[in-house]
Backbone as a chain_set.jsonl record, in Angstrom:
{"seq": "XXXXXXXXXXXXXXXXXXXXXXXXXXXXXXXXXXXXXXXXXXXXXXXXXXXXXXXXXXXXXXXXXXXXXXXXXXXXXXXXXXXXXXXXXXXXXXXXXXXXXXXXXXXX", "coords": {"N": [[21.559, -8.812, -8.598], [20.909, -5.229, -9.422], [21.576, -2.903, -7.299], [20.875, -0.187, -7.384], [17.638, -0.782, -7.834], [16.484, -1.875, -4.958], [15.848, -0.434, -3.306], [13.521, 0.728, -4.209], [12.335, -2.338, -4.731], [12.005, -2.96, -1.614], [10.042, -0.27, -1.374], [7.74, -1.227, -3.108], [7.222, -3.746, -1.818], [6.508, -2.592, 0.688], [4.214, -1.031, 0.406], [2.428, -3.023, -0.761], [2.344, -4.482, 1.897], [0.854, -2.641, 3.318], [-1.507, -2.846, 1.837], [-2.551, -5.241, 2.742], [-2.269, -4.71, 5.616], [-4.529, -2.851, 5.989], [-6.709, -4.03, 4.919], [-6.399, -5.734, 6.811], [-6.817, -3.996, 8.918], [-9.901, -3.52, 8.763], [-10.855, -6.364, 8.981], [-10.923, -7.011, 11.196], [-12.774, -5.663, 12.877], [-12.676, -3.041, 14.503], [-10.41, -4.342, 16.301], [-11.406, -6.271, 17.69], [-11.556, -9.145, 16.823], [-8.868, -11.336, 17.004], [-7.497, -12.912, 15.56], [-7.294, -11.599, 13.007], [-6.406, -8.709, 13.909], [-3.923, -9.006, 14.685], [-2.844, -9.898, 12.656], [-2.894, -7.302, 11.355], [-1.189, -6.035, 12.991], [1.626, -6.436, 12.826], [1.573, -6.705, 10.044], [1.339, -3.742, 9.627], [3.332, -3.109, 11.32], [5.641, -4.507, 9.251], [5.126, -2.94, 7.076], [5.904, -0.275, 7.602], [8.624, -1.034, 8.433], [9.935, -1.632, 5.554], [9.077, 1.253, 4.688], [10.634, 2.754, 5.673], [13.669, 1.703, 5.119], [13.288, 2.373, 2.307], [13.241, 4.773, 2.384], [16.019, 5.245, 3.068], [16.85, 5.793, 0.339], [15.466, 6.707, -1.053], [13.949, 10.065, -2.425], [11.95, 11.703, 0.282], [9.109, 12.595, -0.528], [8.624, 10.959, -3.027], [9.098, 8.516, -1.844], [6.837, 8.191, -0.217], [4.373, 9.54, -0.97], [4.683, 7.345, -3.209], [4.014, 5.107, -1.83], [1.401, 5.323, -0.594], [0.281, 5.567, -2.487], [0.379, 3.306, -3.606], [-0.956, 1.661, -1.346], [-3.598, 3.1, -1.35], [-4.56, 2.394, -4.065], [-4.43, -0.684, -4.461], [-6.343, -1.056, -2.135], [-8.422, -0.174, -2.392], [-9.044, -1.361, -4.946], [-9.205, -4.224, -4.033], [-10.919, -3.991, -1.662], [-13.513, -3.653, -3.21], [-13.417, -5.949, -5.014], [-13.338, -8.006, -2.27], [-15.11, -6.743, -0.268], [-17.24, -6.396, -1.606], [-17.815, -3.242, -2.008], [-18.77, -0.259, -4.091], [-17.938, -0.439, -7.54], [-17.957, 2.009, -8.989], [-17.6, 4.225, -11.579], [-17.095, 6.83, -11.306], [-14.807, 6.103, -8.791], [-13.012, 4.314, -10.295], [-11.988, 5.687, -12.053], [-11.047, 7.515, -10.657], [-9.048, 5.984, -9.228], [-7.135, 5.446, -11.929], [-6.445, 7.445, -11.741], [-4.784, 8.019, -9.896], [-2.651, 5.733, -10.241], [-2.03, 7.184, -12.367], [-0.612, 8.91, -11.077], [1.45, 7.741, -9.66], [3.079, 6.686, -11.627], [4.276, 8.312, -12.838], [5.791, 9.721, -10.695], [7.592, 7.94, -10.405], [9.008, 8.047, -12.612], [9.86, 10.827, -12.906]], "CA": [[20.507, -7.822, -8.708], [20.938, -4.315, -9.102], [21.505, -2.622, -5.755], [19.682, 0.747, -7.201], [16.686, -1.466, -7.492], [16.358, -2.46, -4.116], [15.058, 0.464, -2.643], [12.333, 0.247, -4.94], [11.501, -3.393, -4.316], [11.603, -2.336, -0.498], [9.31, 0.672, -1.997], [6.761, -2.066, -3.545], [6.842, -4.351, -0.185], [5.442, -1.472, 2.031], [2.984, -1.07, -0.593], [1.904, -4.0, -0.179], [1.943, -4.704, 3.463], [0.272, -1.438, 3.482], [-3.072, -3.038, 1.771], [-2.831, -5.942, 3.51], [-2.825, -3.689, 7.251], [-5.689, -1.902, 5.99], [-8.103, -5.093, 5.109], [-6.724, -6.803, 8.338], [-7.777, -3.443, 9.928], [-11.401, -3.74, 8.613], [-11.582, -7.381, 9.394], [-10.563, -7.073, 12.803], [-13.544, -5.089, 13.7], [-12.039, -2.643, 16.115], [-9.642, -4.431, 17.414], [-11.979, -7.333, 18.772], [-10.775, -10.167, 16.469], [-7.17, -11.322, 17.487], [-6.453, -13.108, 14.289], [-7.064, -9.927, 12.031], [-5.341, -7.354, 14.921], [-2.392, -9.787, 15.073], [-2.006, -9.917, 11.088], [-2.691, -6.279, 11.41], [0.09, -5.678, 13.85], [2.838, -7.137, 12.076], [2.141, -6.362, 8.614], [1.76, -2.405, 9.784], [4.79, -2.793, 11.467], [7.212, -4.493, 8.576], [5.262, -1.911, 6.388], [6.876, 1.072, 7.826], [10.256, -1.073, 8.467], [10.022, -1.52, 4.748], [9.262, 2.273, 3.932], [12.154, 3.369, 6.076], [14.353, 1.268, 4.339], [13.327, 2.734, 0.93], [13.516, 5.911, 2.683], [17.281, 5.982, 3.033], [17.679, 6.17, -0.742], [14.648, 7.542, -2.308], [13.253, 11.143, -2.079], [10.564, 10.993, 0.963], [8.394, 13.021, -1.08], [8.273, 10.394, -3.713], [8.66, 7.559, -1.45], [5.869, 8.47, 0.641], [3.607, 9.421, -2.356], [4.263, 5.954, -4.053], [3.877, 4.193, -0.634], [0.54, 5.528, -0.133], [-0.919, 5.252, -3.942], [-0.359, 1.583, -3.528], [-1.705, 1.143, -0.278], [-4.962, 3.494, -1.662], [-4.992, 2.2, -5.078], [-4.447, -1.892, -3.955], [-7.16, -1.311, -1.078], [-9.871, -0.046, -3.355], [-9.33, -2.851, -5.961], [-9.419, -5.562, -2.963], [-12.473, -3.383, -1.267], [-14.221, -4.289, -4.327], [-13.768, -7.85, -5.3], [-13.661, -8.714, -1.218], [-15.893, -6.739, 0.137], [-18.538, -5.562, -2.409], [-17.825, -2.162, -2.774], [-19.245, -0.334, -5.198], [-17.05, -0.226, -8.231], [-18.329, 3.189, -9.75], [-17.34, 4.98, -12.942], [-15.858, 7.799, -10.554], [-14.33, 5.717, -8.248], [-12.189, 3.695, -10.895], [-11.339, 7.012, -12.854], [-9.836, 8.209, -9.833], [-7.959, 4.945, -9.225], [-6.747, 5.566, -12.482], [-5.648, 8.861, -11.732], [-3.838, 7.509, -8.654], [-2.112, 5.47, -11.031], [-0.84, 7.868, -13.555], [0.687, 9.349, -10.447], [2.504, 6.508, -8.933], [4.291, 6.224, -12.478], [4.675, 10.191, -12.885], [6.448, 10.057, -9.774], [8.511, 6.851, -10.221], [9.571, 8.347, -14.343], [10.431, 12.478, -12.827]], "C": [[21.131, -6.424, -8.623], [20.678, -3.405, -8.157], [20.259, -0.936, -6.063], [18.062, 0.365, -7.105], [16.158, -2.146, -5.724], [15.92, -1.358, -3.336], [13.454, 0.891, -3.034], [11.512, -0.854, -4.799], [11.432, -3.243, -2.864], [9.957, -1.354, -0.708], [7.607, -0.527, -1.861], [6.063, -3.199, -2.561], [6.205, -3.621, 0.793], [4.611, -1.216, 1.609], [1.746, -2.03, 0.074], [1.278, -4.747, 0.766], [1.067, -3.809, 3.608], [-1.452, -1.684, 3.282], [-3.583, -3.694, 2.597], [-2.97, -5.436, 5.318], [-4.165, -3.09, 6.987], [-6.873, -2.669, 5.934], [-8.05, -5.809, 6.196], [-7.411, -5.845, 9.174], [-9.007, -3.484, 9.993], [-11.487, -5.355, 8.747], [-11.481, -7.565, 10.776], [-11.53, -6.425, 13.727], [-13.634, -4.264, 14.807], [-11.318, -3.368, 16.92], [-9.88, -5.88, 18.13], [-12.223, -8.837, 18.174], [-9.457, -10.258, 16.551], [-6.881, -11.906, 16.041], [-5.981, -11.763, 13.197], [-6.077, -8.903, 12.942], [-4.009, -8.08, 15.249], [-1.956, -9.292, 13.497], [-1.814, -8.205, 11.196], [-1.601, -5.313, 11.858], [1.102, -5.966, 13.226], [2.758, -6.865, 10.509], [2.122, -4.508, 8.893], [2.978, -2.139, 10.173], [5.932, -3.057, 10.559], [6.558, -3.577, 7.546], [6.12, -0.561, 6.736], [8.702, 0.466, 7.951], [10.426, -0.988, 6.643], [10.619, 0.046, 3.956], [10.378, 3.198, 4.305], [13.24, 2.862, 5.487], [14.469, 1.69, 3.375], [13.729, 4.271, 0.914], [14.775, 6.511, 2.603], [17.406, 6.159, 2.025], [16.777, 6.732, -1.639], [14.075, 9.176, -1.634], [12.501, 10.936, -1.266], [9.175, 11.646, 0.199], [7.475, 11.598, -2.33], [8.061, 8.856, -3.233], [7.621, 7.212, -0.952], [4.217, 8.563, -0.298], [3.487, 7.325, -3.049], [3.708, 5.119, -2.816], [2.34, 4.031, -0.475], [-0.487, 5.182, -1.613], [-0.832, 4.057, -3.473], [-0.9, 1.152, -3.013], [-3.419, 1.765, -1.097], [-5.286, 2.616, -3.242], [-5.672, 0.385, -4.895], [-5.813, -2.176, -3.093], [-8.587, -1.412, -1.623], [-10.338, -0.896, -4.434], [-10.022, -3.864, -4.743], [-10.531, -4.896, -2.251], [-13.7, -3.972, -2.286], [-14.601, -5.249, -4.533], [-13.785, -8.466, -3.534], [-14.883, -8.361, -0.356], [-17.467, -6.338, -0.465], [-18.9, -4.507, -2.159], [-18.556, -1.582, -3.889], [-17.876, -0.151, -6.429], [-17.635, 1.04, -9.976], [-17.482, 3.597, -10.757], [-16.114, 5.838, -12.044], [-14.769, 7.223, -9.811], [-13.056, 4.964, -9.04], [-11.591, 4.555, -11.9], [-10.339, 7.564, -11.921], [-8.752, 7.012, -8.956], [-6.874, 5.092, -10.417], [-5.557, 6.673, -12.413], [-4.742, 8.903, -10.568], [-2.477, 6.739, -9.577], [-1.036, 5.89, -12.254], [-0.073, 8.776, -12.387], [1.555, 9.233, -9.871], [3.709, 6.52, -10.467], [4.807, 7.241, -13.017], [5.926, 10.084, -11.892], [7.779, 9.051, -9.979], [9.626, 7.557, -11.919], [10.673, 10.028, -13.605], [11.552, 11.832, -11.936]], "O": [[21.959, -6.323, -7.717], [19.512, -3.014, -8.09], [19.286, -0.61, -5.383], [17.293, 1.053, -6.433], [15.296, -3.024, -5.722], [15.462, -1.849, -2.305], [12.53, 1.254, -2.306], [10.288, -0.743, -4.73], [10.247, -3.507, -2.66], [8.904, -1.769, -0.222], [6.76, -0.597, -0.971], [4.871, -3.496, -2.483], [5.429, -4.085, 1.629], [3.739, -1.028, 2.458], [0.793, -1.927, 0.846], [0.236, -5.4, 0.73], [0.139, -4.295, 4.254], [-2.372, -1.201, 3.942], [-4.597, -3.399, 3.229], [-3.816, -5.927, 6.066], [-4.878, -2.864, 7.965], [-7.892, -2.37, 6.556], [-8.999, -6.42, 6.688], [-8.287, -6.185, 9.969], [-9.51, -3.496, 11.116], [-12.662, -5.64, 8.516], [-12.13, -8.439, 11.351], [-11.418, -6.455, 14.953], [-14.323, -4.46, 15.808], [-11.411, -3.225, 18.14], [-9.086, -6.508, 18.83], [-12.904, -9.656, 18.79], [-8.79, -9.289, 16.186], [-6.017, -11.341, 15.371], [-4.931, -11.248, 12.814], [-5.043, -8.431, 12.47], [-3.176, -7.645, 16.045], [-1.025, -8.542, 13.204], [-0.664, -7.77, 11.128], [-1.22, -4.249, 11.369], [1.612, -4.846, 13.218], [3.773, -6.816, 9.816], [3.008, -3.927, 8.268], [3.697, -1.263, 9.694], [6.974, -2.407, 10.635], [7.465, -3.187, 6.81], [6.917, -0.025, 5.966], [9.707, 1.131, 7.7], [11.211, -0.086, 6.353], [11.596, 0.275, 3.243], [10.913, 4.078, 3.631], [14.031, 3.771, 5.239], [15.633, 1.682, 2.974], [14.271, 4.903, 0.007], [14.986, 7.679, 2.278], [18.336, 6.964, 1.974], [17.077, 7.172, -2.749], [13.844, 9.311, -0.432], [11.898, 9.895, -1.527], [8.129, 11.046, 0.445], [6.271, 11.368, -2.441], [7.288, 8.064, -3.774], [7.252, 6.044, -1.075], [3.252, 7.803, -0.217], [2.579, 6.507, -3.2], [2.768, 4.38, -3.108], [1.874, 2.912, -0.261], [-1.619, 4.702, -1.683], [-1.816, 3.578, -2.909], [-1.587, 0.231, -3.455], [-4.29, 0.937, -1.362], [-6.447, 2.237, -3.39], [-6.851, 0.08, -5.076], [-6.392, -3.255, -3.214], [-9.499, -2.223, -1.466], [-11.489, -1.141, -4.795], [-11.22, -4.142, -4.674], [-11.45, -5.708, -2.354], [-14.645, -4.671, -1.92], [-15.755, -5.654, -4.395], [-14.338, -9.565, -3.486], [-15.588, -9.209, 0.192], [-18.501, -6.075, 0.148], [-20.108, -4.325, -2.004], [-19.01, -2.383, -4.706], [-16.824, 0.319, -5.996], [-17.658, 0.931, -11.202], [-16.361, 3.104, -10.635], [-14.891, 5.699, -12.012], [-13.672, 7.724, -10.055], [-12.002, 4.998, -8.405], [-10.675, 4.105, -12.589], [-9.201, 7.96, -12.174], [-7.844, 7.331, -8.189], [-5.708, 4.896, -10.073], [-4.391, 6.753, -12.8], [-3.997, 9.864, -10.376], [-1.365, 7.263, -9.514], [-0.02, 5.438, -12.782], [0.983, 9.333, -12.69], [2.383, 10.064, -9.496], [4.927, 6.387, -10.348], [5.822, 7.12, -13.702], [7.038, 10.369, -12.336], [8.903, 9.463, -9.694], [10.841, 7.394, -12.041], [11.874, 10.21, -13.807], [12.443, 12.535, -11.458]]}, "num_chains": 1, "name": "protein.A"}
């Protein structure tokens, strides 16, 4: 594998973990389900070991940026189809527009 790649797939793993912390935080109800505040605990935590990892070799500007579109972009899809969200006109325009700046940022 290409080692410049690997700060990137780091990158895409904190992403990730990142949605998944955010729906365990809303199923956990404050705190007062242990299965959700356990998953919660542990995927917040290897999210940030992740984004520190990506951190040593990418800009934090851009790491931090992509880190966070995925977590917002990922959350609002899965808000949607899990929790019945609404899935508005505006709301999926500005997913979009989250989007063209995750790959703005990843191209400059």
């Amino acid at each position: 594998m290409n080692p410049q790649l690997i700060p990137w797939i780091s990158l895409l793993i904190a992403g990730v973990l990142e949605v998944v912390w955010a729906l365990a935080l809303k199923a956990s109800h404050g705190f007062t389900r242990l299965p959700a505040t356990a998953l919660f605990a542990v995927s917040a935590a290897a999210s940030m070991y992740f984004l520190a990892y990506a951190m040593k070799s990418l800009p934090v500007g851009t790491a931090y940026a992509i880190w966070t579109g995925i977590g917002a972009v990922g959350t609002v899809l899965f808000g949607i189809v899990w929790f019945g969200e609404p899935a508005t006109l505006w709301r999926l325009a500005s997913v979009t527009l989250i989007l063209a700046g995750i790959v703005g940022l990843k191209l400059a």
